[in-house]
Tab-separated table of C-alpha atoms in Angstrom:
chain	number	residue	atom	x	y	z
A	776	MET	CA	-21.871	4.931	-1.367
A	777	GLY	CA	-24.757	4.150	0.946
A	778	GLU	CA	-25.068	4.726	4.635
A	779	ARG	CA	-23.282	1.639	5.881
A	780	VAL	CA	-19.559	2.223	5.603
A	781	THR	CA	-16.873	-0.254	6.562
A	782	LEU	CA	-13.306	0.850	7.112
A	783	LEU	CA	-10.606	-1.370	5.651
A	784	VAL	CA	-7.598	-0.866	7.898
A	785	GLY	CA	-4.171	-2.204	6.976
A	786	THR	CA	-1.667	-2.463	9.807
A	787	ARG	CA	1.802	-3.728	10.458
A	788	LYS	CA	0.213	-6.837	11.959
A	789	GLY	CA	-2.730	-7.704	9.762
A	790	ALA	CA	-5.873	-6.263	8.211
A	791	PHE	CA	-8.893	-5.128	10.207
A	792	LEU	CA	-12.484	-4.307	9.268
A	793	VAL	CA	-14.020	-1.582	11.403
A	794	GLU	CA	-17.627	-0.348	11.484
A	795	PRO	CA	-17.166	3.381	12.076
A	796	ASP	CA	-20.732	4.044	13.131
A	797	GLY	CA	-20.464	1.773	16.179
A	798	GLU	CA	-19.286	2.733	19.643
A	799	PRO	CA	-15.612	2.383	20.568
A	800	ASN	CA	-14.691	-1.122	21.699
A	801	ASP	CA	-18.204	-2.475	21.025
A	802	GLY	CA	-17.014	-5.449	19.016
A	803	SER	CA	-17.254	-3.684	15.683
A	804	ILE	CA	-13.627	-4.452	14.889
A	805	ARG	CA	-12.794	-7.683	13.035
A	806	GLY	CA	-9.228	-8.853	12.730
A	807	PRO	CA	-6.400	-9.372	12.464
A	808	LEU	CA	-7.116	-10.784	9.008
A	809	CYS	CA	-4.726	-11.950	6.284
A	810	GLU	CA	-2.910	-14.114	8.849
A	811	GLY	CA	-1.419	-11.085	10.515
A	812	TRP	CA	0.642	-10.103	7.474
A	813	PRO	CA	1.878	-6.532	7.232
A	814	ILE	CA	-0.731	-4.858	5.006
A	815	HIS	CA	0.136	-1.630	3.205
A	816	ASP	CA	-3.130	-1.006	1.366
A	817	MET	CA	-6.676	-2.318	0.925
A	818	ALA	CA	-9.494	-1.641	-1.519
A	819	VAL	CA	-12.787	-2.967	-2.788
A	820	ASP	CA	-12.870	-4.045	-6.420
A	821	PRO	CA	-16.038	-2.425	-7.796
A	822	ALA	CA	-16.167	-5.014	-10.590
A	823	THR	CA	-16.672	-7.902	-8.164
A	824	GLY	CA	-17.204	-6.508	-4.669
A	825	ALA	CA	-14.108	-8.387	-3.499
A	826	ILE	CA	-11.838	-6.933	-0.837
A	827	VAL	CA	-8.187	-6.872	-1.859
A	828	ALA	CA	-5.313	-6.346	0.556
A	829	ALA	CA	-1.687	-5.851	-0.391
A	830	GLY	CA	1.455	-6.312	1.606
A	831	GLY	CA	4.569	-8.278	2.214
A	832	ASN	CA	5.737	-10.673	4.861
A	833	GLU	CA	9.291	-10.803	6.151
A	834	TRP	CA	9.427	-14.568	5.654
A	835	TYR	CA	7.009	-15.283	2.818
A	836	GLY	CA	7.426	-12.290	0.517
A	837	PRO	CA	4.928	-10.058	-1.291
A	838	ALA	CA	1.301	-10.932	-2.001
A	839	VAL	CA	-2.137	-9.573	-2.724
A	840	PHE	CA	-4.917	-11.116	-0.654
A	841	ARG	CA	-8.527	-11.349	-1.803
A	842	SER	CA	-11.797	-12.033	0.005
A	843	ASP	CA	-15.110	-12.600	-1.755
A	844	ASP	CA	-17.116	-12.965	1.446
A	845	ARG	CA	-16.593	-9.655	3.263
A	846	GLY	CA	-13.407	-10.782	4.939
A	847	ALA	CA	-14.528	-14.167	6.275
A	848	THR	CA	-12.091	-16.151	4.134
A	849	TRP	CA	-9.064	-15.091	2.118
A	850	SER	CA	-6.915	-16.377	-0.703
A	851	HIS	CA	-3.708	-14.815	-1.892
A	852	SER	CA	-1.354	-14.799	-4.834
A	853	SER	CA	1.976	-13.460	-6.005
A	854	GLU	CA	2.001	-15.434	-9.261
A	855	GLY	CA	3.844	-13.246	-11.751
A	856	LEU	CA	4.691	-10.625	-9.142
A	857	ALA	CA	8.406	-10.699	-9.966
A	858	TYR	CA	10.903	-8.903	-12.176
A	859	GLY	CA	12.659	-12.075	-13.345
A	860	GLU	CA	15.129	-14.688	-12.203
A	861	ASP	CA	18.216	-12.542	-11.838
A	862	ALA	CA	16.520	-9.201	-11.234
A	863	ASP	CA	15.663	-7.353	-8.025
A	864	LYS	CA	13.458	-9.282	-5.607
A	865	ILE	CA	10.136	-7.695	-4.756
A	866	THR	CA	9.789	-7.322	-1.015
A	867	THR	CA	6.288	-5.930	-0.582
A	868	VAL	CA	3.226	-4.472	-2.283
A	869	TRP	CA	2.565	-0.863	-1.271
A	870	ASN	CA	-0.601	-0.092	-3.194
A	871	VAL	CA	-3.486	-2.035	-4.693
A	872	THR	CA	-5.943	-0.149	-6.893
A	873	PRO	CA	-8.785	-1.645	-8.931
A	874	ALA	CA	-9.677	0.294	-12.081
A	875	HIS	CA	-11.685	-0.360	-15.226
A	876	GLY	CA	-11.935	-4.090	-14.544
A	877	ALA	CA	-8.216	-4.572	-13.826
A	878	ILE	CA	-6.304	-4.458	-10.542
A	879	TYR	CA	-3.002	-2.598	-10.292
A	880	ALA	CA	-0.294	-3.251	-7.716
A	881	GLY	CA	2.563	-0.910	-6.855
A	882	VAL	CA	5.587	-2.637	-5.384
A	883	GLU	CA	9.022	-2.188	-3.810
A	884	PRO	CA	11.492	-1.887	-5.445
A	885	ALA	CA	9.380	0.464	-7.502
A	886	GLY	CA	7.326	-0.991	-10.292
A	887	LEU	CA	3.764	-1.487	-11.447
A	888	PHE	CA	1.941	-4.764	-11.993
A	889	ARG	CA	-1.479	-5.443	-13.476
A	890	SER	CA	-3.925	-8.289	-12.996
A	891	ASP	CA	-6.778	-9.010	-15.384
A	892	ASP	CA	-8.087	-12.014	-13.477
A	893	GLY	CA	-8.958	-10.517	-10.109
A	894	GLY	CA	-5.509	-10.857	-8.600
A	895	ALA	CA	-4.852	-14.528	-9.409
A	896	THR	CA	-1.949	-13.705	-11.740
A	897	TRP	CA	0.053	-10.540	-12.349
A	898	GLN	CA	1.853	-9.017	-15.312
A	899	HIS	CA	4.669	-6.513	-15.080
A	900	VAL	CA	3.872	-3.129	-16.676
A	901	GLU	CA	7.338	-2.978	-18.169
A	902	GLY	CA	6.960	0.419	-19.803
A	903	LEU	CA	7.428	2.163	-16.467
A	904	THR	CA	10.533	0.315	-15.274
A	905	SER	CA	12.118	0.607	-18.714
A	906	HIS	CA	11.779	4.400	-18.521
A	907	PRO	CA	15.161	5.970	-19.393
A	908	THR	CA	15.379	7.564	-15.935
A	909	ARG	CA	15.151	4.185	-14.131
A	910	PRO	CA	18.919	3.683	-13.566
A	911	ARG	CA	18.948	6.971	-11.632
A	912	TRP	CA	15.935	6.312	-9.373
A	913	GLU	CA	16.867	6.660	-5.700
A	914	PRO	CA	14.892	5.403	-2.694
A	915	GLY	CA	13.337	7.586	-0.029
A	916	ALA	CA	13.570	6.791	3.676
A	917	GLY	CA	10.773	4.251	3.251
A	918	GLY	CA	12.433	2.533	0.329
A	919	LEU	CA	12.104	2.774	-3.447
A	920	CYS	CA	8.372	2.207	-3.481
A	921	LEU	CA	5.539	2.823	-5.913
A	922	HIS	CA	2.925	3.924	-3.400
A	923	SER	CA	0.326	5.940	-5.322
A	924	ILE	CA	-1.761	4.686	-8.239
A	925	VAL	CA	-4.298	7.152	-9.643
A	926	PRO	CA	-6.432	5.893	-12.523
A	927	HIS	CA	-8.287	8.294	-14.808
A	928	PRO	CA	-11.991	7.939	-14.030
A	929	ASP	CA	-13.070	7.464	-17.653
A	930	ASP	CA	-10.019	6.646	-19.791
A	931	PRO	CA	-8.553	3.212	-18.972
A	932	ASP	CA	-5.336	4.075	-20.819
A	933	ARG	CA	-4.515	7.025	-18.550
A	934	LEU	CA	-2.897	6.472	-15.184
A	935	TRP	CA	-0.660	8.404	-12.806
A	936	VAL	CA	1.745	6.830	-10.308
A	937	GLY	CA	3.793	8.264	-7.448
A	938	ILE	CA	7.189	6.812	-6.531
A	939	SER	CA	9.441	7.763	-3.603
A	940	ALA	CA	11.821	9.424	-4.115
A	941	VAL	CA	11.375	9.656	-7.878
A	942	GLY	CA	8.167	11.619	-8.369
A	943	THR	CA	5.044	11.422	-10.492
A	944	PHE	CA	4.652	9.715	-13.872
A	945	GLU	CA	1.705	9.593	-16.280
A	946	THR	CA	0.867	7.130	-19.036
A	947	ARG	CA	-1.678	7.848	-21.764
A	948	ASP	CA	-1.299	4.575	-23.629
A	949	GLY	CA	-2.117	1.943	-21.053
A	950	GLY	CA	1.356	1.776	-19.532
A	951	GLN	CA	3.499	1.387	-22.643
A	952	THR	CA	5.122	4.811	-22.306
A	953	TRP	CA	5.378	7.195	-19.368
A	954	ASP	CA	6.188	10.864	-18.905
A	955	THR	CA	7.523	12.564	-15.786
A	956	ARG	CA	5.058	14.967	-14.152
A	957	ASN	CA	7.124	16.926	-11.635
A	958	GLN	CA	7.379	20.421	-13.087
A	959	GLY	CA	7.017	23.002	-10.336
A	960	VAL	CA	7.717	20.572	-7.488
A	961	ARG	CA	10.666	21.331	-5.209
A	962	ALA	CA	13.360	18.819	-4.288
A	963	ASP	CA	15.273	20.699	-1.589
A	964	PHE	CA	17.388	17.671	-0.714
A	965	VAL	CA	19.378	18.036	-3.953
A	966	PRO	CA	21.293	21.159	-4.947
A	967	GLY	CA	20.256	23.351	-7.838
A	968	PRO	CA	16.903	23.916	-9.511
A	969	PRO	CA	14.167	21.270	-9.284
A	970	PRO	CA	15.113	18.295	-11.477
A	971	GLU	CA	12.906	16.523	-14.023
A	972	PHE	CA	12.572	13.635	-11.565
A	973	GLY	CA	13.811	12.770	-8.092
A	974	GLN	CA	11.052	14.572	-6.204
A	975	CYS	CA	9.825	12.831	-3.070
A	976	VAL	CA	6.079	12.596	-3.609
A	977	HIS	CA	4.463	11.221	-0.463
A	978	LYS	CA	0.872	10.890	-1.651
A	979	LEU	CA	-0.858	11.633	-4.959
A	980	VAL	CA	-4.655	12.014	-5.217
A	981	MET	CA	-7.158	13.073	-7.858
A	982	ALA	CA	-9.954	15.570	-7.437
A	983	ALA	CA	-13.493	14.731	-8.439
A	984	ASP	CA	-13.542	16.596	-11.730
A	985	GLY	CA	-12.588	14.019	-14.300
A	986	GLY	CA	-8.826	13.995	-14.186
A	987	GLN	CA	-7.920	17.675	-14.415
A	988	HIS	CA	-7.015	18.458	-10.812
A	989	LEU	CA	-4.409	16.456	-8.958
A	990	TYR	CA	-3.041	17.155	-5.502
A	991	GLN	CA	0.066	15.872	-3.782
A	992	GLN	CA	1.579	15.933	-0.345
A	993	ASN	CA	5.292	15.962	-0.953
A	994	HIS	CA	8.376	15.770	1.249
A	995	CYS	CA	8.841	19.414	0.222
A	996	GLY	CA	5.398	20.970	0.326
A	997	VAL	CA	1.821	20.519	-0.835
A	998	TYR	CA	0.895	21.039	-4.497
A	999	ARG	CA	-2.061	21.319	-6.866
A	1000	SER	CA	-2.089	20.706	-10.583
A	1001	SER	CA	-4.918	21.906	-12.803
A	1002	ASP	CA	-3.737	20.146	-15.955
A	1003	GLY	CA	-3.280	16.526	-15.046
A	1004	GLY	CA	0.158	16.990	-13.536
A	1005	ARG	CA	1.920	18.848	-16.331
A	1006	GLN	CA	2.470	21.858	-14.050
A	1007	TRP	CA	2.269	21.949	-10.268
A	1008	HIS	CA	1.560	24.993	-8.074
A	1009	GLU	CA	2.662	25.018	-4.468
A	1010	ILE	CA	-0.162	25.478	-1.941
A	1011	THR	CA	1.789	25.007	1.276
A	1012	ALA	CA	1.183	28.559	2.552
A	1013	GLY	CA	-1.143	28.501	5.535
A	1014	LEU	CA	-0.125	25.059	6.760
A	1015	PRO	CA	2.032	24.636	9.897
A	1016	SER	CA	4.557	22.495	8.018
A	1017	GLU	CA	5.456	21.554	4.481
A	1018	PHE	CA	5.946	17.945	5.583
A	1019	GLY	CA	3.348	15.209	5.911
A	1020	PHE	CA	2.256	11.983	4.312
A	1021	PRO	CA	-1.481	11.456	3.731
A	1022	MET	CA	-3.873	13.407	1.550
A	1023	ALA	CA	-7.524	12.806	0.689
A	1024	ALA	CA	-9.767	14.477	-1.886
A	1025	HIS	CA	-13.463	15.313	-1.552
A	1026	PRO	CA	-15.620	12.897	-3.583
A	1027	ARG	CA	-17.615	15.721	-5.244
A	1028	ASP	CA	-15.911	19.091	-4.686
A	1029	PRO	CA	-12.632	19.327	-6.618
A	1030	ARG	CA	-11.399	22.222	-4.468
A	1031	THR	CA	-11.646	20.429	-1.119
A	1032	VAL	CA	-8.811	18.229	0.169
A	1033	TRP	CA	-7.538	17.207	3.588
A	1034	THR	CA	-3.985	16.725	4.827
A	1035	ILE	CA	-2.290	16.067	8.156
A	1036	PRO	CA	0.947	18.042	8.445
A	1037	LEU	CA	3.716	16.630	10.631
A	1038	ASN	CA	6.297	18.821	12.261
A	1039	GLY	CA	9.096	18.229	9.769
A	1040	ALA	CA	11.253	15.673	8.015
A	1041	ASP	CA	14.184	16.262	10.352
A	1042	ARG	CA	12.234	17.146	13.499
A	1043	GLY	CA	10.674	13.827	14.440
A	1044	ARG	CA	7.773	13.545	11.976
A	1045	TYR	CA	4.977	13.812	14.540
A	1046	ALA	CA	2.023	16.154	15.096
A	1047	PRO	CA	3.375	19.715	15.419
A	1048	GLU	CA	4.118	20.433	19.099
A	1049	GLY	CA	2.269	17.247	20.002
A	1050	SER	CA	-1.082	18.741	18.976
A	1051	LEU	CA	-2.950	16.652	16.400
A	1052	SER	CA	-5.049	18.425	13.769
A	1053	VAL	CA	-6.420	17.701	10.312
A	1054	TRP	CA	-6.183	20.584	7.854
A	1055	ARG	CA	-8.711	21.248	5.113
A	1056	THR	CA	-8.876	23.568	2.160
A	1057	GLU	CA	-12.123	24.335	0.354
A	1058	ASP	CA	-10.563	26.593	-2.282
A	1059	GLY	CA	-7.963	24.404	-3.918
A	1060	GLY	CA	-5.265	25.278	-1.420
A	1061	GLU	CA	-5.527	29.065	-1.443
A	1062	SER	CA	-6.368	28.909	2.261
A	1063	TRP	CA	-6.352	26.243	4.952
A	1064	SER	CA	-8.212	25.678	8.212
A	1065	ALA	CA	-7.453	23.214	10.992
A	1066	SER	CA	-9.643	21.134	13.218
A	1067	GLY	CA	-8.411	19.337	16.272
A	1068	GLU	CA	-11.813	19.050	17.963
A	1069	GLY	CA	-11.948	15.581	19.441
A	1070	LEU	CA	-8.260	14.948	18.721
A	1071	PRO	CA	-5.533	15.054	21.384
A	1072	GLN	CA	-4.209	18.602	21.635
A	1073	ARG	CA	-1.206	17.900	23.841
A	1074	ASP	CA	1.388	15.170	24.262
A	1075	ALA	CA	0.313	13.528	21.006
A	1076	PHE	CA	3.624	12.659	19.400
A	1077	VAL	CA	1.995	10.552	16.712
A	1078	GLY	CA	2.557	10.178	13.006
A	1079	VAL	CA	0.114	9.449	10.198
A	1080	LEU	CA	1.406	7.526	7.204
A	1081	ARG	CA	0.731	8.108	3.520
A	1082	GLU	CA	-2.130	5.663	2.965
A	1083	ALA	CA	-3.726	6.107	6.373
A	1084	MET	CA	-6.441	8.676	5.547
A	1085	ALA	CA	-9.647	8.108	3.599
A	1086	VAL	CA	-13.013	9.649	2.810
A	1087	ASP	CA	-16.387	8.100	2.108
A	1088	ASP	CA	-18.874	9.605	-0.342
A	1089	ARG	CA	-21.681	10.340	2.074
A	1090	ASP	CA	-23.121	13.820	2.522
A	1091	PRO	CA	-21.613	15.223	4.647
A	1092	VAL	CA	-18.436	13.365	3.815
A	1093	GLY	CA	-16.949	11.048	6.424
A	1094	VAL	CA	-13.189	11.426	6.901
A	1095	TYR	CA	-11.055	8.794	8.622
A	1096	PHE	CA	-7.414	8.396	9.573
A	1097	GLY	CA	-5.171	6.090	11.564
A	1098	THR	CA	-1.910	6.752	13.348
A	1099	SER	CA	1.357	4.915	13.341
A	1100	THR	CA	0.691	4.201	17.024
A	1101	GLY	CA	-2.636	2.468	16.429
A	1102	GLN	CA	-5.337	5.085	17.017
A	1103	LEU	CA	-8.199	5.236	14.500
A	1104	TYR	CA	-10.276	8.435	14.232
A	1105	ALA	CA	-13.467	9.301	12.339
A	1106	SER	CA	-15.259	12.508	11.421
A	1107	ARG	CA	-18.863	12.536	10.213
A	1108	ASP	CA	-18.808	16.272	9.430
A	1109	GLU	CA	-16.099	16.589	6.789
A	1110	GLY	CA	-13.276	16.874	9.284
A	1111	ARG	CA	-14.670	19.532	11.600
A	1112	SER	CA	-14.888	17.255	14.642
A	1113	TRP	CA	-13.433	13.876	15.411
A	1114	ARG	CA	-13.954	10.867	17.597
A	1115	LEU	CA	-11.790	7.903	18.501
A	1116	LEU	CA	-12.887	4.560	17.027
A	1117	ALA	CA	-10.046	2.370	18.291
A	1118	ASP	CA	-6.930	3.135	20.246
A	1119	ASN	CA	-4.958	-0.076	20.478
A	1120	LEU	CA	-4.551	-1.344	16.953
A	1121	PRO	CA	-1.102	-2.190	15.577
A	1122	SER	CA	0.678	0.573	13.689
A	1123	ILE	CA	-1.837	1.700	11.044
A	1124	TRP	CA	-0.492	1.797	7.516
A	1125	SER	CA	-3.691	2.280	5.502
A	1126	VAL	CA	-7.343	3.259	5.824
A	1127	GLU	CA	-10.003	2.902	3.140
A	1128	ALA	CA	-13.760	3.585	3.405
A	1129	ALA	CA	-15.977	1.137	1.526
A	1130	VAL	CA	-19.457	-0.296	1.242
A	1131	LEU	CA	-19.414	-4.086	1.338
A	1132	ASP	CA	-22.389	-5.377	-0.632
B	535	MET	CA	9.042	-40.612	-0.828
B	536	ALA	CA	10.322	-37.741	1.248
B	537	THR	CA	8.433	-36.369	4.190
B	538	VAL	CA	7.975	-32.592	4.249
B	539	VAL	CA	7.099	-30.749	7.445
B	540	LEU	CA	5.701	-27.242	6.969
B	541	PRO	CA	5.349	-24.412	9.504
B	542	ARG	CA	1.959	-23.389	10.896
B	543	SER	CA	2.252	-19.830	9.613
B	544	LEU	CA	2.747	-21.101	6.069
B	545	VAL	CA	0.004	-23.714	6.101
B	546	ALA	CA	-2.427	-21.108	7.472
B	547	LEU	CA	-2.180	-19.276	4.145
B	548	PHE	CA	-3.597	-22.299	2.312
B	549	PRO	CA	-6.852	-23.423	3.939
B	550	GLY	CA	-7.040	-27.216	4.074
B	551	ALA	CA	-3.335	-27.785	3.424
B	552	PRO	CA	-1.629	-30.349	5.700
B	553	ARG	CA	1.309	-29.597	8.014
B	554	GLN	CA	3.056	-32.746	6.821
B	555	LEU	CA	2.974	-34.530	3.485
B	556	ARG	CA	4.875	-37.150	1.515
B	557	VAL	CA	6.086	-36.296	-1.967
B	558	ASP	CA	8.671	-37.370	-4.531
B	559	GLY	CA	11.817	-35.407	-5.314
B	560	LYS	CA	15.565	-35.874	-5.572
B	561	THR	CA	16.463	-32.398	-4.372
B	562	VAL	CA	14.861	-29.758	-2.165
B	563	ALA	CA	13.821	-27.896	-5.342
B	564	ASP	CA	12.156	-31.051	-6.691
B	565	VAL	CA	10.435	-31.638	-3.376
B	566	LEU	CA	9.071	-28.080	-3.279
B	567	ASP	CA	7.847	-28.426	-6.860
B	568	SER	CA	5.994	-31.569	-5.795
B	569	VAL	CA	4.536	-29.762	-2.798
B	570	ASP	CA	3.473	-26.907	-5.082
B	571	ARG	CA	1.515	-29.340	-7.236
B	572	GLU	CA	-0.402	-30.431	-4.121
B	573	VAL	CA	-0.731	-26.905	-2.723
B	574	PRO	CA	-0.623	-24.457	-5.642
B	575	GLY	CA	1.176	-21.236	-4.810
B	576	LEU	CA	3.138	-22.590	-1.844
B	577	ARG	CA	6.476	-22.549	-3.647
B	578	ASN	CA	6.120	-18.794	-4.215
B	579	ARG	CA	5.981	-18.258	-0.471
B	580	LEU	CA	9.320	-20.039	0.075
B	581	CYS	CA	11.354	-19.064	-2.992
B	582	ASP	CA	11.946	-15.663	-4.536
B	583	SER	CA	13.234	-17.186	-7.767
B	584	ARG	CA	13.831	-20.608	-9.314
B	585	THR	CA	17.277	-20.648	-7.767
B	586	SER	CA	16.973	-19.255	-4.267
B	587	LEU	CA	15.006	-19.579	-1.060
B	588	ARG	CA	13.665	-16.384	0.497
B	589	PRO	CA	16.239	-14.875	2.878
B	590	HIS	CA	14.383	-15.736	6.114
B	591	ILE	CA	13.289	-19.248	5.146
B	592	ASN	CA	15.400	-22.094	6.484
B	593	VAL	CA	15.227	-25.641	5.117
B	594	PHE	CA	16.761	-28.675	6.798
B	595	VAL	CA	17.208	-32.117	5.238
B	596	ASP	CA	17.463	-34.855	7.841
B	597	GLY	CA	18.396	-32.183	10.365
B	598	ALA	CA	21.142	-30.479	8.354
B	599	PRO	CA	20.862	-26.973	6.847
B	600	ALA	CA	19.995	-27.239	3.160
B	601	GLU	CA	19.567	-25.228	-0.027
B	602	LEU	CA	17.405	-25.816	-3.075
B	603	GLU	CA	20.034	-28.051	-4.703
B	604	THR	CA	20.556	-30.257	-1.636
B	605	ILE	CA	19.952	-33.965	-2.312
B	606	VAL	CA	17.011	-35.573	-0.509
B	607	ALA	CA	17.096	-39.307	0.177
B	608	SER	CA	14.071	-41.367	-0.786
B	609	ASP	CA	13.080	-41.598	2.874
B	610	GLY	CA	14.454	-38.161	3.783
B	611	VAL	CA	12.754	-35.634	6.031
B	612	VAL	CA	12.587	-31.992	4.895
B	613	HIS	CA	11.763	-29.385	7.527
B	614	VAL	CA	10.768	-25.874	6.440
B	615	ILE	CA	11.233	-23.426	9.323
B	616	PRO	CA	10.922	-19.606	9.270
B	617	ALA	CA	13.996	-17.903	10.678
B	618	VAL	CA	13.827	-16.043	13.960
B	619	SER	CA	13.158	-12.466	12.919
B	620	GLY	CA	10.502	-9.795	13.056
B	621	GLY	CA	9.205	-7.539	15.806
């Protein structure tokens, strides 16, 4: 990624493109785009340079938008984005992830779709929703949503997904069969030992070491896996709370990740004691350090949602996040200090850092 | 031919599409199929299956609430209007 980064910001009321290196309120914000639709996630397709934006509209249903001219004009499609005539109706698209020439979409109610024509038409990845556990999947507070899609960097047949409140699954055969990947992850909201599935993964990310290390922020703690999700180890110790939504992984160092703990699932889900900080580990979660420099340290009763934090691949790494009350923050020093980019956007649902060619 | 009147927020999703057009069709479903041939993808925005309109989409035929199977007269007027909802 070069020096000129653009932030793709999905909000409850449209998509925005933000130049993070500009001054606040200097006109470097474009939007709302996508006709003001609620946008859950955005990405750049490396195969084409197109921007894709996924969401769902209360009146007009789910869709994935696409722009081939850096956001100037948009088309959209939901052709094939359905389970069938008499099946559940898809309400929205939570995640859009290009990988290996395809584009994947995670939807609510939970399922995975794939497009091989740039988002014009979609095919249901039926292997996941025909998993034998499917009749027992239960929604989280945000719905039964497939919100995390993590492709293997080299193997197009390997893919991990995160579903609330079902947990993590992996396929090794291009989506035909799936295995649960929740061993070692707590599910304190059900009695007894942790189940095979039913964990409330909030965000799943991959470290930059070729698919070995995964991290997740869960409803019940923060976890690291060193074997592609087969076994998880809790790394919550040192954080002010086990609860939070977003997580971002360093583009080069597999032991560095960032998270933004909130005060607790049943305590309001805002910055602990109204003091907003981003927490970073540089040793795979063995220890954590916080930085609130440049962030509000009092009376900040804000939340940060699962897709609303991103990193670029500059050196030092730029880290970005948006709040559910419309503030957008950036750090040019790997999360040590922060500055406000915008403070009056709609509720921010997603942030992605990209270079638009 | 029936006259179909579409809402601004729907037409905005299809650059160049008209707010009003005249198409053939004996029922609302037929009319929307005809509209979809003129504006590909539009039917998907209004229907969540072959048999049902999306929950917050209202259709009126000559001023009366209608469903997909409602008959449309040859000179009928079909209004598509998003329901009052949102925040």
